[in-house]
Coordinates of C-alpha atoms and ligand atoms in Angstrom, one line a residue:
M2 CA -25.2 23.5 -8.1
K3 CA -28.7 22.9 -8.4
A4 CA -29.6 18.9 -7.8
V5 CA -32.1 16.9 -7.0
R6 CA -31.6 14.7 -3.7
Y7 CA -32.8 12.5 -0.9
H8 CA -31.9 12.5 2.5
Q9 CA -33.8 9.5 3.5
Y10 CA -34.9 6.5 1.9
G11 CA -38.3 6.5 1.0
G12 CA -41.3 7.2 -1.9
P13 CA -40.8 9.7 -4.5
E14 CA -42.0 12.6 -2.0
V15 CA -38.4 12.4 -0.4
L16 CA -36.9 14.0 -3.7
R17 CA -35.8 17.7 -2.9
Y18 CA -34.7 20.1 -5.7
E19 CA -32.0 21.9 -3.9
E20 CA -28.4 23.3 -3.6
A21 CA -25.6 20.8 -3.4
P22 CA -21.8 21.1 -3.8
I23 CA -20.1 20.8 -6.8
P24 CA -18.1 17.6 -6.6
E25 CA -14.4 17.4 -6.3
V26 CA -12.6 15.4 -9.4
K27 CA -9.8 13.1 -8.0
S28 CA -6.7 12.3 -10.7
D29 CA -8.6 9.5 -12.6
E30 CA -12.0 11.1 -12.6
V31 CA -13.7 13.8 -15.0
L32 CA -16.5 16.3 -14.1
I33 CA -19.3 16.6 -16.4
K34 CA -21.2 19.4 -17.1
V35 CA -24.9 17.5 -17.2
S36 CA -27.2 17.8 -20.3
A37 CA -29.7 15.5 -19.4
T38 CA -30.4 12.2 -17.7
A39 CA -32.7 9.4 -17.9
F40 CA -35.1 7.4 -15.5
N41 CA -34.2 3.7 -14.9
P42 CA -36.3 1.4 -12.4
A43 CA -33.0 1.0 -10.6
D44 CA -33.0 4.6 -9.2
A45 CA -36.2 4.2 -7.9
M46 CA -35.5 0.9 -6.0
L47 CA -32.5 2.7 -4.7
R48 CA -34.4 5.4 -3.5
M49 CA -36.8 3.2 -1.6
G50 CA -34.1 1.5 0.3
A51 CA -34.8 -2.0 -1.4
L52 CA -31.0 -2.5 -1.9
K53 CA -29.8 -1.0 1.2
E54 CA -28.3 -3.9 2.7
V55 CA -26.2 -4.6 -0.1
L56 CA -25.7 -1.4 -1.8
P57 CA -25.9 1.2 0.9
L58 CA -25.9 4.9 -0.2
A59 CA -24.0 7.8 1.6
L60 CA -27.5 10.3 2.3
P61 CA -28.1 12.8 1.3
F62 CA -27.7 11.1 -2.5
I63 CA -28.3 12.3 -6.0
P64 CA -30.0 9.6 -8.0
N65 CA -30.0 8.6 -11.7
V66 CA -27.2 6.5 -13.2
D67 CA -27.6 7.6 -17.0
V68 CA -26.1 11.0 -18.0
S69 CA -24.9 13.0 -21.1
G70 CA -22.8 16.3 -20.9
V71 CA -19.8 18.1 -21.6
I72 CA -16.2 17.5 -19.9
E73 CA -15.8 20.6 -17.7
K74 CA -12.7 19.4 -16.1
I75 CA -10.2 16.4 -15.9
G76 CA -8.2 14.6 -13.1
G77 CA -4.4 14.8 -13.8
S78 CA -4.0 11.0 -14.9
V79 CA -7.0 11.3 -17.4
T80 CA -5.6 11.2 -20.9
E81 CA -8.4 9.7 -23.2
L82 CA -10.6 12.5 -22.4
R83 CA -10.4 16.3 -23.0
V84 CA -12.2 19.3 -21.7
G85 CA -15.1 20.0 -23.9
D86 CA -15.9 16.7 -25.1
R87 CA -19.5 15.7 -25.6
V88 CA -19.8 12.4 -23.5
F89 CA -22.5 10.0 -22.0
A90 CA -22.0 7.7 -19.0
F91 CA -23.4 4.8 -16.9
L92 CA -22.5 5.9 -13.5
D93 CA -21.6 3.9 -10.6
M94 CA -24.8 3.4 -9.0
L95 CA -23.3 3.8 -5.6
R96 CA -22.2 7.6 -6.0
N97 CA -23.8 10.7 -6.6
G98 CA -25.5 10.5 -9.9
G99 CA -26.9 12.4 -12.8
A100 CA -29.8 14.6 -11.5
A101 CA -27.5 17.7 -11.0
E102 CA -25.7 20.3 -13.1
Y103 CA -22.5 18.5 -12.5
V104 CA -21.6 14.8 -11.8
V105 CA -18.0 13.3 -11.2
S106 CA -17.3 9.7 -12.7
K107 CA -14.2 7.5 -13.3
A108 CA -13.0 8.3 -16.6
A109 CA -13.0 4.8 -17.5
D110 CA -16.9 4.6 -17.3
V111 CA -17.1 7.7 -20.0
A112 CA -17.5 7.3 -23.7
L113 CA -17.7 10.0 -26.3
A114 CA -21.5 10.5 -27.3
P115 CA -22.9 9.8 -30.4
A116 CA -22.6 12.3 -32.8
N117 CA -25.5 12.3 -35.0
I118 CA -28.2 12.5 -32.4
D119 CA -28.6 15.7 -29.8
L120 CA -26.7 15.3 -26.3
Q121 CA -29.6 15.3 -24.3
A122 CA -31.3 12.3 -26.4
A123 CA -27.8 10.3 -25.8
A124 CA -28.5 10.1 -22.0
A125 CA -31.2 7.8 -22.9
I126 CA -28.8 5.3 -23.9
P127 CA -26.1 3.8 -21.4
S128 CA -27.4 1.6 -19.0
G129 CA -30.3 0.4 -21.2
A130 CA -28.0 -0.6 -24.0
M131 CA -25.7 -2.2 -22.4
T132 CA -27.9 -4.1 -20.3
A133 CA -29.4 -5.3 -23.7
W134 CA -25.8 -5.9 -25.0
Q135 CA -24.9 -7.9 -22.3
G136 CA -28.0 -10.1 -22.1
L137 CA -28.3 -10.7 -25.8
F138 CA -24.5 -11.3 -26.7
D139 CA -22.6 -11.6 -23.6
H140 CA -24.8 -14.2 -21.9
G141 CA -27.4 -15.2 -24.6
H142 CA -24.5 -15.6 -27.4
L143 CA -27.3 -14.6 -29.6
Q144 CA -26.1 -15.0 -33.6
S145 CA -27.3 -13.8 -36.7
G146 CA -30.3 -16.0 -37.9
Q147 CA -31.4 -17.2 -34.7
R148 CA -34.7 -16.4 -33.1
V149 CA -34.9 -14.6 -29.9
L150 CA -37.9 -13.8 -27.6
I151 CA -37.7 -10.7 -25.6
T152 CA -40.2 -9.8 -22.9
A153 CA -41.3 -6.2 -22.0
A154 CA -39.8 -5.3 -25.3
A155 CA -41.3 -2.0 -25.4
G156 CA -39.6 -0.7 -21.9
G157 CA -36.1 1.3 -21.9
V158 CA -34.0 -2.0 -22.0
G159 CA -36.3 -3.6 -24.4
S160 CA -36.7 -1.2 -27.0
M161 CA -32.7 -1.4 -27.2
A162 CA -32.6 -5.1 -27.2
V163 CA -35.1 -5.2 -30.1
Q164 CA -32.8 -3.0 -32.6
L165 CA -29.5 -4.6 -30.9
A166 CA -31.0 -8.0 -32.0
K167 CA -32.4 -6.9 -35.6
W168 CA -28.7 -5.5 -36.1
K169 CA -27.3 -8.8 -35.4
G170 CA -29.4 -10.4 -37.7
A171 CA -31.9 -12.2 -35.5
Y172 CA -35.6 -12.7 -35.8
V173 CA -37.3 -10.9 -33.1
I174 CA -40.3 -11.7 -31.0
G175 CA -41.6 -9.5 -28.1
T176 CA -43.8 -9.4 -25.6
A177 CA -45.8 -5.8 -25.3
S178 CA -49.3 -4.3 -24.8
E179 CA -51.2 -2.6 -27.5
R180 CA -50.2 0.8 -26.6
S181 CA -46.3 -0.1 -27.4
F182 CA -47.4 -2.0 -30.8
S183 CA -46.6 0.8 -33.2
T184 CA -43.0 1.5 -31.5
L185 CA -42.0 -1.8 -31.5
Q186 CA -43.0 -2.2 -35.5
E187 CA -41.2 0.9 -35.9
L188 CA -38.1 -0.6 -34.7
G189 CA -38.4 -3.4 -37.0
I190 CA -39.5 -6.2 -34.8
D191 CA -41.0 -9.3 -36.5
E192 CA -43.8 -10.6 -34.2
I193 CA -45.6 -9.2 -31.0
I194 CA -47.6 -11.1 -28.3
D195 CA -49.9 -9.3 -26.3
Y196 CA -48.9 -10.0 -23.0
N197 CA -52.6 -8.9 -21.7
H198 CA -54.5 -11.2 -23.9
E199 CA -51.9 -13.9 -25.0
S200 CA -49.4 -16.7 -23.6
V201 CA -45.9 -16.9 -25.0
E202 CA -46.6 -20.8 -25.0
E203 CA -49.6 -20.9 -26.9
K204 CA -48.6 -18.2 -29.1
L205 CA -45.0 -19.3 -30.3
T206 CA -45.6 -21.7 -33.1
E207 CA -41.7 -22.3 -33.3
K208 CA -39.0 -22.7 -30.4
V209 CA -36.4 -19.8 -30.1
D210 CA -32.8 -20.2 -29.3
V211 CA -32.9 -17.2 -26.9
I212 CA -35.1 -15.7 -24.4
F213 CA -34.5 -12.4 -22.8
N214 CA -36.5 -11.9 -19.8
L215 CA -37.5 -8.0 -19.0
S216 CA -41.0 -8.8 -17.4
P217 CA -41.8 -8.4 -14.1
L218 CA -43.5 -11.9 -13.8
S219 CA -42.9 -14.3 -11.2
S220 CA -40.0 -17.1 -11.5
D221 CA -42.9 -19.8 -11.7
E222 CA -43.8 -17.8 -15.0
V223 CA -40.6 -17.4 -16.4
T224 CA -39.8 -21.1 -15.8
K225 CA -42.4 -22.0 -17.8
W226 CA -40.6 -20.5 -20.8
L227 CA -37.8 -22.9 -20.8
H228 CA -40.2 -25.4 -22.7
V229 CA -40.1 -22.7 -25.7
L230 CA -36.2 -22.9 -25.6
K231 CA -34.5 -25.0 -28.3
Q232 CA -32.2 -27.6 -26.9
G233 CA -29.0 -25.6 -26.0
G234 CA -30.7 -22.4 -25.9
T235 CA -30.3 -19.8 -23.0
L236 CA -32.9 -18.1 -21.0
V237 CA -31.2 -14.9 -19.6
T238 CA -33.3 -13.0 -17.1
A239 CA -32.6 -9.5 -15.7
L240 CA -35.3 -10.2 -13.0
H241 CA -36.7 -13.5 -11.5
P242 CA -34.6 -16.7 -12.2
A243 CA -36.0 -19.4 -13.7
D244 CA -35.8 -23.0 -12.4
E245 CA -32.3 -24.3 -13.0
D246 CA -33.1 -27.9 -12.3
L247 CA -35.8 -27.9 -14.8
A248 CA -33.3 -26.0 -17.3
K249 CA -30.9 -29.1 -16.8
K250 CA -33.5 -31.5 -17.5
L251 CA -34.7 -29.8 -20.7
T252 CA -31.0 -29.3 -21.6
V253 CA -31.2 -25.7 -22.0
N254 CA -29.4 -23.1 -20.2
T255 CA -30.5 -20.1 -17.6
V256 CA -28.5 -17.2 -16.5
R257 CA -29.5 -14.2 -14.2
M258 CA -27.6 -11.2 -14.7
A259 CA -26.4 -8.0 -13.2
V260 CA -25.4 -5.3 -15.8
Q261 CA -21.8 -4.2 -15.5
R262 CA -20.5 -0.6 -16.5
N263 CA -18.5 -0.8 -19.5
A264 CA -17.4 2.1 -21.5
R265 CA -15.8 0.0 -24.5
Q266 CA -19.3 -1.4 -25.0
L267 CA -20.7 2.0 -24.8
A268 CA -18.4 3.4 -27.4
Q269 CA -19.4 0.4 -30.0
I270 CA -23.0 1.4 -29.1
A271 CA -22.2 5.3 -29.8
E272 CA -21.1 3.6 -33.4
L273 CA -24.2 1.8 -33.9
V274 CA -26.2 4.9 -33.1
D275 CA -24.0 6.9 -35.6
E276 CA -24.5 4.3 -38.1
G277 CA -28.3 4.5 -37.8
H278 CA -29.0 1.0 -36.3
V279 CA -29.9 2.1 -32.9
K280 CA -31.6 4.9 -31.5
P281 CA -33.1 5.8 -28.1
V282 CA -37.0 5.6 -27.8
I283 CA -37.7 8.6 -25.9
T284 CA -41.6 8.8 -25.0
E285 CA -41.4 11.7 -22.2
K286 CA -39.2 14.8 -21.2
L287 CA -39.4 16.3 -18.1
P288 CA -37.2 19.2 -16.4
L289 CA -34.8 18.1 -13.4
L290 CA -37.0 20.2 -11.4
H291 CA -40.2 17.5 -12.2
L292 CA -37.8 14.3 -11.6
A293 CA -40.1 13.0 -8.9
A294 CA -43.0 13.0 -11.9
A295 CA -40.9 10.3 -13.4
H296 CA -40.2 8.0 -10.1
E297 CA -44.1 8.1 -9.4
K298 CA -44.6 6.3 -13.1
V299 CA -41.9 3.4 -12.1
G300 CA -43.2 0.4 -14.0
Q301 CA -45.9 2.4 -15.8
T302 CA -43.4 3.9 -18.6
R303 CA -42.5 3.1 -21.9
G304 CA -39.1 3.6 -23.8
K305 CA -37.5 6.1 -21.9
V306 CA -38.1 9.0 -19.7
L307 CA -35.5 12.0 -20.7
V308 CA -34.7 14.7 -17.6
I309 CA -33.4 17.9 -19.3
V310 CA -31.0 19.2 -17.0
D311 CA -29.6 22.2 -19.1
D312 CA -31.2 22.8 -22.6
K313 CA -28.6 24.5 -24.0
I314 CA -25.8 21.8 -24.4
Ligands
NAP218 N1 -30.5 -7.2 -14.0 C1 -29.9 -6.2 -14.2 O1 -29.1 -5.7 -14.7 C2 -31.2 -5.1 -14.6 C3 -30.8 -4.0 -15.6 C4 -31.6 -3.0 -16.0 C5 -33.0 -3.3 -15.7 N2 -33.4 -4.3 -14.8 C6 -34.7 -4.5 -14.7 O2 -35.3 -4.9 -16.0 C7 -36.6 -4.3 -16.2 C8 -36.9 -3.8 -17.3 O3 -35.8 -2.7 -17.2 P1 -36.7 -1.5 -18.3 O4 -35.6 0.0 -17.6 O5 -36.7 -1.6 -19.8 O6 -38.4 -1.0 -17.5 P2 -39.3 -0.2 -17.8 O7 -38.8 0.7 -19.1 O8 -39.9 0.3 -16.7 O9 -40.5 -1.2 -18.5 C9 -41.5 -0.6 -18.7 C10 -42.0 -1.9 -19.8 O10 -42.6 -3.2 -19.2 C11 -43.3 -3.3 -20.1 N3 -44.4 -4.3 -19.1 C12 -44.9 -4.1 -18.0 N4 -45.6 -5.3 -17.5 C13 -45.1 -6.2 -18.5 C14 -45.2 -7.9 -18.6 N5 -46.2 -8.3 -17.7 N6 -45.2 -8.4 -19.7 C15 -44.3 -7.9 -20.7 N7 -44.3 -6.5 -20.3 C16 -44.6 -5.6 -19.6 C17 -44.5 -2.5 -20.4 O11 -44.7 -2.9 -21.7 P3 -45.9 -2.1 -22.6 O12 -45.6 -0.8 -22.7 O13 -45.8 -2.7 -23.6 O14 -47.2 -2.3 -21.7 C18 -43.2 -1.2 -20.3 O15 -43.1 -0.7 -21.7 C19 -37.0 -3.5 -14.7 O16 -37.3 -4.4 -13.7 C20 -35.6 -3.2 -14.6 O17 -35.3 -3.1 -12.7 C21 -32.5 -5.2 -14.4

């Protein structure tokens, strides 16, 4: 099969479009014929070897944790999926990923794709939506009527978080730069703070119940936002942590999250997509051959960059 792989850690130049073996399927696994994959900052961090001490990869390695496609083969003990099912998944990041014509996954990580968007677009959803779901609801315990601040609201995770928070009935404030304002307004955001010209502490006129931090700002910057939380409120950060001692003094909570794969949540998200509450924000499409172009733009993209593997499925 055709795949993009790297044989050593390094910059985007280590990505090679080449032949690779079609993976074997174990009893509790499925083989997916890939329609599309999507780029995540974590794919670039793994490629650089930034996580190799804790998350060592078997090289050569096929990147990309998000995938959509059609089930081609199922293992002997798989009962919930069938050959021909249209599926999407957040793949195990330590195994070969979705930047290939075929990928194998544990069946337990795979869910049926939303029916009312095209299968390619579904690849832009899994890890971003699951991070957003877990950050807002599992860690932040966001409730209807509450106020939430989402930083980096226009990114792959943020654009999902804005929609999920609106679906929940929250009042949603996001930080973004001007290039993203219209996209966020289309998603129904209530207020935008321009991170290039305004500070959260000065711009917020009323405190918030939940902060979901997706911005690359330092711990010192993130810690300042503890002051804009209501008592008992929660700051969830997907990046740098806030000061826990200050959080205790202010009687607020702070959590540093790490997203977990969860196909049940993914199935719930597919329902929300089908009901029209959530849609992927795709700002660019590239063929698999040009995956490196997405890796080169890490940190500068908006929404999701979709990577098309097979434009016929
Ligand atoms: N801990 C976890 O489990 C976990 C899971 C998923 C992701 N993450 C991390 O969370 C971060 C967000 O992920 P992502 O996929 O959404 O990334 P992304 O798509 O690369 O985010 C890009 C967005 O970041 C925004 N941005 C850049 N600098 C900013 C700043 N100073 N303040 C506010 N926004 C800023 C940009 O906004 P504009 O377009 O408006 O300029 C852009 O839209 C990444 O660092 C990722 O590695 C962590």
